[in-house]
């Protein structure tokens, strides 16, 4: 119903918008020249900005397409936000300069007409500038290939490098790109310095950004990638080396002259040299890809004269350039005659040489790794042949040696107290493991994973315990007892349930099948994991269901009090952040991930106060690369504490580690799930939707910190308790002792249900012809529960994974399959025998034993009835023959 109050409200809103237009906080300048196909997307993203006090100055730079009508439409629809200007065509620099002269905002931003921005871009940039009083704020950006829709994220440096002036941090120009569009500038700084974009030149951002950067009181950063930069749009690239590319040298000259005229050149000479070299060397690298010999030779002449004029000794300062191209180009770049020859190099030769350089670099790294792995495999094969199993030795390994904790630590601790075994521990960090063993009063010998001693322990220990897959070459000998404690309840889909299950299926499935005992926290986890890895038909060991030894500390309140006293955290809410351990290896290099982790921790730290302590347990290789001194309430976890000691202390857990999350669920304490925006896992890998989980899932570190500050007093709601009753791992103070009693034969358990014997069917790669042959086998009677298909996992892995996933999820055809994940384990002598067997058809008893050993490695505890080869591969054919000779419906 209409009334006077609503009319007043409308009028107040209109007046507020008028005031925002007259006194905007941010002016956004958009130069437009013939970008009609992209302009609507650009202006729509600016109309949607969540910062209200924004004006958008759209400068029509003499467009001859439909751009003017699009501009008029937005001005008509959003008169409180958009202002339009028209000028003769003069290039983006003149349009930006015109916008600067007409801007009224406290800060100024720039957006190109074919790009677009996140709705929160200017709210986040202005908020950062306003709270920190910074003259310049930068954010990450995304380069989008319009042809393929491929995206690449650019982070714009590390957060620890910001918050100061360029004189305090000379490296700003080296990691802050010259682009003006992903930055917010204080307008007063532009006015006072008089710095403008050079008109009628390409590469106009270089002298503008790098000149104004040195005058800023401080430069701040917003971590998120908020600006979308369009690449590869039609008409934007050229296949000839245009004379206009030489304008880059003019803009670099303007930059160098500016620093010289303001007495800054000597102070920043090293950084200026790197800026000049980076831009010139980048164009030098791509010279063979262009046409036009004369202009390329002119570039060589002018660029060298430019460097000689400003940096006479530049030839001896090229080490920094190695990261901007393969080192093979540097000798060409350094000397004049080779540089001219490089410019004349045909494109095909350039591509060929570059390919060989890439392959050589990769080959050297591969051969170093391969030779090391091959030596270990050879040692292991010899130990299997020459050494007997020592029943008094127990070998433990946790997370493939990356940690010394979890259930293996608790089992090791109990076994060491009994004094019945000599204990050996596989680890990647011997000194750290020694400190942990000393803390828990365990007498054990650490050995480095991948060493000869490690191979010896795997081959001869009577008891082998792990919570993760052992090396693929591991063969469980009949005299050995192998226990895999797994990692608890998974949060994501696994094995054949995952779309790209081949990524981890071969190694995990192959390892689980070898184990005499598998430990599951409950029947839900057992059924899920057994199904995901097709163990129901193939696994002939004993699946155990019970409390995980690693969790027994969570049931010990007295131990919790002792640990909290040790950390001196009485009366403080302890939050524990456990990021995914695989991140440095799977997502990016360790150094880059460390910088990203610092950004996360900074956002966690900002909203906290004296009521909190946030403890972080990152991957081992990151601990020395993160600067924890810059945080107020964030600290590194004590390195000699294991993960579950930290869980025992924590009042709140922040993680995306599946098993850790479900372990902590049993405590009833607060859980926050954090999945960063850069997390490469997709939603279709999730077993639970975010709505099904009884705790919040965040994708922004800033939101996590704010949520922690708001929920300092946590009480588990009803849905949390109900979820915990269904999925939490049970707690028992005697879990380790009880499990050791079972594994050592002290306590008898009920015999599991008998496992049916299976027929092994070797098949070829699942390429097009292989799939046709495979489906014919299914139709001929092999589509049954007691048939296991075996294929190699070395080639066509992606095709096979996609086909089997579709077969399982869309066509409802369930088959049991195995994917071999490693080369056959042979000694030097049996390698020669294998060659002679293939070449001359000879048969060797030693080679047959090696094939039988390989069958034991692949099939582990599986009860085998027969083996048939339909692959046509000699290795599989020989293995099928040997298996058939030994198969008697029991493990091989």
mmCIF file of N, CA and C in Angstrom, residues 298-386:
data_model
loop_
_atom_site.group_PDB
_atom_site.id
_atom_site.type_symbol
_atom_site.label_atom_id
_atom_site.label_comp_id
_atom_site.label_asym_id
_atom_site.label_seq_id
_atom_site.Cartn_x
_atom_site.Cartn_y
_atom_site.Cartn_z
ATOM 1 N N UNK A 298 66.384 -4.780 -36.555
ATOM 2 C CA UNK A 298 66.356 -3.436 -35.954
ATOM 3 C C UNK A 298 66.092 -3.531 -34.450
ATOM 4 N N UNK A 299 65.242 -4.467 -34.058
ATOM 5 C CA UNK A 299 64.992 -4.671 -32.627
ATOM 6 C C UNK A 299 66.282 -5.072 -31.922
ATOM 7 N N UNK A 300 67.059 -5.964 -32.533
ATOM 8 C CA UNK A 300 68.331 -6.384 -31.927
ATOM 9 C C UNK A 300 69.238 -5.175 -31.727
ATOM 10 N N UNK A 301 69.367 -4.349 -32.781
ATOM 11 C CA UNK A 301 70.263 -3.188 -32.721
ATOM 12 C C UNK A 301 69.820 -2.198 -31.654
ATOM 13 N N UNK A 302 68.532 -1.829 -31.679
ATOM 14 C CA UNK A 302 68.039 -0.794 -30.763
ATOM 15 C C UNK A 302 68.001 -1.279 -29.317
ATOM 16 N N UNK A 303 67.610 -2.518 -29.099
ATOM 17 C CA UNK A 303 67.520 -3.009 -27.718
ATOM 18 C C UNK A 303 68.898 -3.085 -27.073
ATOM 19 N N UNK A 304 69.917 -3.485 -27.851
ATOM 20 C CA UNK A 304 71.266 -3.552 -27.295
ATOM 21 C C UNK A 304 71.814 -2.149 -27.036
ATOM 22 N N UNK A 305 71.505 -1.218 -27.942
ATOM 23 C CA UNK A 305 71.940 0.164 -27.716
ATOM 24 C C UNK A 305 71.265 0.737 -26.469
ATOM 25 N N UNK A 306 70.002 0.399 -26.283
ATOM 26 C CA UNK A 306 69.259 0.863 -25.102
ATOM 27 C C UNK A 306 69.914 0.339 -23.821
ATOM 28 N N UNK A 307 70.211 -0.949 -23.773
ATOM 29 C CA UNK A 307 70.817 -1.527 -22.569
ATOM 30 C C UNK A 307 72.231 -0.996 -22.359
ATOM 31 N N UNK A 308 72.991 -0.871 -23.435
ATOM 32 C CA UNK A 308 74.353 -0.332 -23.308
ATOM 33 C C UNK A 308 74.343 1.087 -22.754
ATOM 34 N N UNK A 309 73.326 1.866 -23.148
ATOM 35 C CA UNK A 309 73.272 3.260 -22.717
ATOM 36 C C UNK A 309 72.982 3.426 -21.240
ATOM 37 N N UNK A 310 72.096 2.586 -20.705
ATOM 38 C CA UNK A 310 71.697 2.732 -19.297
ATOM 39 C C UNK A 310 72.448 1.779 -18.362
ATOM 40 N N UNK A 311 72.825 0.614 -18.867
ATOM 41 C CA UNK A 311 73.444 -0.413 -18.012
ATOM 42 C C UNK A 311 74.637 -1.009 -18.765
ATOM 43 N N UNK A 312 75.786 -0.335 -18.771
ATOM 44 C CA UNK A 312 76.919 -0.775 -19.595
ATOM 45 C C UNK A 312 77.393 -2.203 -19.311
ATOM 46 N N UNK A 313 77.186 -2.710 -18.091
ATOM 47 C CA UNK A 313 77.678 -4.045 -17.754
ATOM 48 C C UNK A 313 76.556 -5.092 -17.745
ATOM 49 N N UNK A 314 75.501 -4.837 -18.496
ATOM 50 C CA UNK A 314 74.351 -5.745 -18.454
ATOM 51 C C UNK A 314 74.707 -7.158 -18.915
ATOM 52 N N UNK A 315 75.724 -7.297 -19.781
ATOM 53 C CA UNK A 315 76.109 -8.622 -20.283
ATOM 54 C C UNK A 315 76.499 -9.577 -19.165
ATOM 55 N N UNK A 316 77.026 -9.013 -18.057
ATOM 56 C CA UNK A 316 77.511 -9.866 -16.963
ATOM 57 C C UNK A 316 76.481 -10.024 -15.843
ATOM 58 N N UNK A 317 75.257 -9.581 -16.084
ATOM 59 C CA UNK A 317 74.231 -9.608 -15.029
ATOM 60 C C UNK A 317 72.947 -10.273 -15.537
ATOM 61 N N UNK A 318 73.113 -11.438 -16.144
ATOM 62 C CA UNK A 318 71.968 -12.092 -16.791
ATOM 63 C C UNK A 318 71.446 -13.319 -16.031
ATOM 64 N N UNK A 319 72.033 -13.630 -14.866
ATOM 65 C CA UNK A 319 71.616 -14.851 -14.161
ATOM 66 C C UNK A 319 70.137 -14.843 -13.842
ATOM 67 N N UNK A 320 69.588 -13.673 -13.538
ATOM 68 C CA UNK A 320 68.180 -13.560 -13.143
ATOM 69 C C UNK A 320 67.251 -13.967 -14.275
ATOM 70 N N UNK A 321 67.743 -13.914 -15.526
ATOM 71 C CA UNK A 321 66.878 -14.202 -16.674
ATOM 72 C C UNK A 321 66.609 -15.688 -16.877
ATOM 73 N N UNK A 322 67.302 -16.545 -16.171
ATOM 74 C CA UNK A 322 67.123 -17.978 -16.395
ATOM 75 C C UNK A 322 65.694 -18.427 -16.142
ATOM 76 N N UNK A 323 64.975 -17.731 -15.266
ATOM 77 C CA UNK A 323 63.591 -18.107 -14.990
ATOM 78 C C UNK A 323 62.628 -17.594 -16.052
ATOM 79 N N UNK A 324 63.104 -16.778 -17.003
ATOM 80 C CA UNK A 324 62.228 -16.229 -18.035
ATOM 81 C C UNK A 324 62.440 -16.899 -19.387
ATOM 82 N N UNK A 325 63.035 -18.034 -19.402
ATOM 83 C CA UNK A 325 63.264 -18.755 -20.651
ATOM 84 C C UNK A 325 64.363 -19.769 -20.425
ATOM 85 N N UNK A 326 64.457 -20.773 -21.274
ATOM 86 C CA UNK A 326 65.465 -21.797 -21.070
ATOM 87 C C UNK A 326 66.866 -21.206 -21.250
ATOM 88 N N UNK A 327 67.826 -21.644 -20.431
ATOM 89 C CA UNK A 327 69.168 -21.050 -20.446
ATOM 90 C C UNK A 327 69.864 -21.123 -21.796
ATOM 91 N N UNK A 328 69.419 -22.011 -22.673
ATOM 92 C CA UNK A 328 70.105 -22.123 -23.958
ATOM 93 C C UNK A 328 70.007 -20.840 -24.769
ATOM 94 N N UNK A 329 69.037 -19.973 -24.475
ATOM 95 C CA UNK A 329 68.889 -18.719 -25.225
ATOM 96 C C UNK A 329 69.856 -17.633 -24.753
ATOM 97 N N UNK A 330 70.326 -17.734 -23.520
ATOM 98 C CA UNK A 330 71.138 -16.653 -22.966
ATOM 99 C C UNK A 330 72.414 -16.367 -23.756
ATOM 100 N N UNK A 331 73.166 -17.367 -24.211
ATOM 101 C CA UNK A 331 74.363 -17.035 -25.010
ATOM 102 C C UNK A 331 74.018 -16.264 -26.285
ATOM 103 N N UNK A 332 72.888 -16.586 -26.909
ATOM 104 C CA UNK A 332 72.455 -15.825 -28.085
ATOM 105 C C UNK A 332 72.149 -14.381 -27.707
ATOM 106 N N UNK A 333 71.481 -14.212 -26.579
ATOM 107 C CA UNK A 333 71.055 -12.873 -26.157
ATOM 108 C C UNK A 333 72.254 -12.019 -25.741
ATOM 109 N N UNK A 334 73.259 -12.645 -25.156
ATOM 110 C CA UNK A 334 74.381 -11.896 -24.581
ATOM 111 C C UNK A 334 75.271 -11.270 -25.652
ATOM 112 N N UNK A 335 75.453 -11.931 -26.789
ATOM 113 C CA UNK A 335 76.411 -11.485 -27.796
ATOM 114 C C UNK A 335 75.689 -11.068 -29.077
ATOM 115 N N UNK A 336 76.225 -10.062 -29.756
ATOM 116 C CA UNK A 336 75.541 -9.440 -30.892
ATOM 117 C C UNK A 336 75.363 -10.399 -32.061
ATOM 118 N N UNK A 337 76.438 -11.044 -32.521
ATOM 119 C CA UNK A 337 76.329 -11.915 -33.699
ATOM 120 C C UNK A 337 75.379 -13.082 -33.445
ATOM 121 N N UNK A 338 75.504 -13.818 -32.327
ATOM 122 C CA UNK A 338 74.522 -14.881 -32.063
ATOM 123 C C UNK A 338 73.096 -14.351 -31.963
ATOM 124 N N UNK A 339 72.936 -13.118 -31.439
ATOM 125 C CA UNK A 339 71.586 -12.550 -31.335
ATOM 126 C C UNK A 339 70.988 -12.342 -32.717
ATOM 127 N N UNK A 340 71.794 -11.859 -33.658
ATOM 128 C CA UNK A 340 71.280 -11.666 -35.023
ATOM 129 C C UNK A 340 70.959 -13.013 -35.677
ATOM 130 N N UNK A 341 71.785 -14.015 -35.416
ATOM 131 C CA UNK A 341 71.505 -15.340 -35.956
ATOM 132 C C UNK A 341 70.227 -15.919 -35.348
ATOM 133 N N UNK A 342 70.024 -15.683 -34.060
ATOM 134 C CA UNK A 342 68.819 -16.169 -33.390
ATOM 135 C C UNK A 342 67.573 -15.550 -34.030
ATOM 136 N N UNK A 343 67.636 -14.255 -34.331
ATOM 137 C CA UNK A 343 66.504 -13.576 -34.952
ATOM 138 C C UNK A 343 66.185 -14.153 -36.327
ATOM 139 N N UNK A 344 67.209 -14.689 -37.018
ATOM 140 C CA UNK A 344 66.995 -15.273 -38.346
ATOM 141 C C UNK A 344 66.581 -16.742 -38.282
ATOM 142 N N UNK A 345 66.617 -17.324 -37.087
ATOM 143 C CA UNK A 345 66.303 -18.747 -36.946
ATOM 144 C C UNK A 345 64.876 -19.028 -37.408
ATOM 145 N N UNK A 346 64.660 -19.983 -38.317
ATOM 146 C CA UNK A 346 63.298 -20.320 -38.744
ATOM 147 C C UNK A 346 62.480 -20.825 -37.568
ATOM 148 N N UNK A 347 61.199 -20.639 -37.659
ATOM 149 C CA UNK A 347 60.325 -21.010 -36.544
ATOM 150 C C UNK A 347 60.442 -22.497 -36.209
ATOM 151 N N UNK A 348 60.494 -23.363 -37.236
ATOM 152 C CA UNK A 348 60.528 -24.795 -36.957
ATOM 153 C C UNK A 348 61.796 -25.175 -36.200
ATOM 154 N N UNK A 349 62.926 -24.496 -36.527
ATOM 155 C CA UNK A 349 64.170 -24.786 -35.833
ATOM 156 C C UNK A 349 64.111 -24.294 -34.388
ATOM 157 N N UNK A 350 63.531 -23.129 -34.225
ATOM 158 C CA UNK A 350 63.350 -22.571 -32.884
ATOM 159 C C UNK A 350 62.536 -23.531 -32.016
ATOM 160 N N UNK A 351 61.421 -24.025 -32.555
ATOM 161 C CA UNK A 351 60.550 -24.936 -31.804
ATOM 162 C C UNK A 351 61.280 -26.235 -31.501
ATOM 163 N N UNK A 352 62.045 -26.736 -32.476
ATOM 164 C CA UNK A 352 62.771 -27.999 -32.298
ATOM 165 C C UNK A 352 63.820 -27.879 -31.199
ATOM 166 N N UNK A 353 64.625 -26.820 -31.258
ATOM 167 C CA UNK A 353 65.673 -26.637 -30.250
ATOM 168 C C UNK A 353 65.050 -26.454 -28.876
ATOM 169 N N UNK A 354 63.974 -25.689 -28.814
ATOM 170 C CA UNK A 354 63.308 -25.460 -27.532
ATOM 171 C C UNK A 354 62.755 -26.768 -26.970
ATOM 172 N N UNK A 355 62.205 -27.604 -27.849
ATOM 173 C CA UNK A 355 61.660 -28.892 -27.403
ATOM 174 C C UNK A 355 62.759 -29.758 -26.812
ATOM 175 N N UNK A 356 63.917 -29.804 -27.500
ATOM 176 C CA UNK A 356 65.018 -30.615 -26.994
ATOM 177 C C UNK A 356 65.531 -30.069 -25.659
ATOM 178 N N UNK A 357 65.519 -28.748 -25.501
ATOM 179 C CA UNK A 357 65.959 -28.160 -24.232
ATOM 180 C C UNK A 357 65.022 -28.553 -23.102
ATOM 181 N N UNK A 358 63.718 -28.518 -23.371
ATOM 182 C CA UNK A 358 62.735 -28.915 -22.364
ATOM 183 C C UNK A 358 62.902 -30.393 -22.019
ATOM 184 N N UNK A 359 63.044 -31.229 -23.055
ATOM 185 C CA UNK A 359 63.171 -32.663 -22.819
ATOM 186 C C UNK A 359 64.447 -32.987 -22.050
ATOM 187 N N UNK A 360 65.515 -32.265 -22.355
ATOM 188 C CA UNK A 360 66.769 -32.546 -21.654
ATOM 189 C C UNK A 360 66.622 -32.222 -20.177
ATOM 190 N N UNK A 361 66.011 -31.085 -19.867
ATOM 191 C CA UNK A 361 65.819 -30.724 -18.461
ATOM 192 C C UNK A 361 64.979 -31.772 -17.740
ATOM 193 N N UNK A 362 63.889 -32.185 -18.381
ATOM 194 C CA UNK A 362 63.012 -33.193 -17.764
ATOM 195 C C UNK A 362 63.715 -34.536 -17.659
ATOM 196 N N UNK A 363 64.508 -34.877 -18.682
ATOM 197 C CA UNK A 363 65.175 -36.181 -18.701
ATOM 198 C C UNK A 363 66.216 -36.284 -17.597
ATOM 199 N N UNK A 364 66.952 -35.197 -17.372
ATOM 200 C CA UNK A 364 67.967 -35.224 -16.314
ATOM 201 C C UNK A 364 67.311 -35.482 -14.961
ATOM 202 N N UNK A 365 66.204 -34.762 -14.695
ATOM 203 C CA UNK A 365 65.498 -34.958 -13.425
ATOM 204 C C UNK A 365 64.943 -36.368 -13.324
ATOM 205 N N UNK A 366 64.384 -36.856 -14.439
ATOM 206 C CA UNK A 366 63.806 -38.204 -14.428
ATOM 207 C C UNK A 366 64.877 -39.264 -14.201
ATOM 208 N N UNK A 367 66.000 -39.139 -14.881
ATOM 209 C CA UNK A 367 67.037 -40.157 -14.778
ATOM 210 C C UNK A 367 67.618 -40.205 -13.368
ATOM 211 N N UNK A 368 67.733 -39.048 -12.736
ATOM 212 C CA UNK A 368 68.226 -39.053 -11.358
ATOM 213 C C UNK A 368 67.255 -39.811 -10.451
ATOM 214 N N UNK A 369 65.963 -39.521 -10.617
ATOM 215 C CA UNK A 369 64.966 -40.206 -9.808
ATOM 216 C C UNK A 369 64.884 -41.688 -10.166
ATOM 217 N N UNK A 370 64.913 -41.970 -11.472
ATOM 218 C CA UNK A 370 64.783 -43.352 -11.925
ATOM 219 C C UNK A 370 65.952 -44.206 -11.454
ATOM 220 N N UNK A 371 67.157 -43.662 -11.548
ATOM 221 C CA UNK A 371 68.325 -44.447 -11.144
ATOM 222 C C UNK A 371 68.271 -44.752 -9.651
ATOM 223 N N UNK A 372 67.800 -43.779 -8.858
ATOM 224 C CA UNK A 372 67.669 -44.008 -7.424
ATOM 225 C C UNK A 372 66.628 -45.079 -7.141
ATOM 226 N N UNK A 373 65.449 -44.984 -7.790
ATOM 227 C CA UNK A 373 64.399 -45.971 -7.588
ATOM 228 C C UNK A 373 64.854 -47.350 -8.067
ATOM 229 N N UNK A 374 65.565 -47.372 -9.180
ATOM 230 C CA UNK A 374 66.006 -48.649 -9.732
ATOM 231 C C UNK A 374 66.991 -49.341 -8.783
ATOM 232 N N UNK A 375 67.866 -48.561 -8.160
ATOM 233 C CA UNK A 375 68.815 -49.146 -7.211
ATOM 234 C C UNK A 375 68.081 -49.763 -6.029
ATOM 235 N N UNK A 376 67.062 -49.040 -5.521
ATOM 236 C CA UNK A 376 66.311 -49.561 -4.378
ATOM 237 C C UNK A 376 65.572 -50.835 -4.760
ATOM 238 N N UNK A 377 64.950 -50.838 -5.935
ATOM 239 C CA UNK A 377 64.238 -52.022 -6.399
ATOM 240 C C UNK A 377 65.188 -53.213 -6.546
ATOM 241 N N UNK A 378 66.371 -52.936 -7.058
ATOM 242 C CA UNK A 378 67.354 -53.998 -7.241
ATOM 243 C C UNK A 378 67.799 -54.560 -5.893
ATOM 244 N N UNK A 379 68.060 -53.662 -4.925
ATOM 245 C CA UNK A 379 68.410 -54.115 -3.576
ATOM 246 C C UNK A 379 67.282 -54.969 -3.002
ATOM 247 N N UNK A 380 66.050 -54.503 -3.166
ATOM 248 C CA UNK A 380 64.908 -55.212 -2.597
ATOM 249 C C UNK A 380 64.777 -56.609 -3.216
ATOM 250 N N UNK A 381 64.933 -56.710 -4.542
ATOM 251 C CA UNK A 381 64.840 -58.012 -5.212
ATOM 252 C C UNK A 381 65.914 -58.968 -4.701
ATOM 253 N N UNK A 382 67.098 -58.454 -4.458
ATOM 254 C CA UNK A 382 68.183 -59.306 -3.949
ATOM 255 C C UNK A 382 67.900 -59.758 -2.521
ATOM 256 N N UNK A 383 67.360 -58.845 -1.694
ATOM 257 C CA UNK A 383 67.035 -59.218 -0.318
ATOM 258 C C UNK A 383 65.956 -60.304 -0.286
ATOM 259 N N UNK A 384 64.975 -60.202 -1.190
ATOM 260 C CA UNK A 384 63.934 -61.221 -1.245
ATOM 261 C C UNK A 384 64.530 -62.592 -1.567
ATOM 262 N N UNK A 385 65.521 -62.597 -2.432
ATOM 263 C CA UNK A 385 66.106 -63.862 -2.881
ATOM 264 C C UNK A 385 67.094 -64.441 -1.871
ATOM 265 N N UNK A 386 67.790 -63.571 -1.131
ATOM 266 C CA UNK A 386 68.911 -64.043 -0.309
ATOM 267 C C UNK A 386 68.620 -64.072 1.192
#
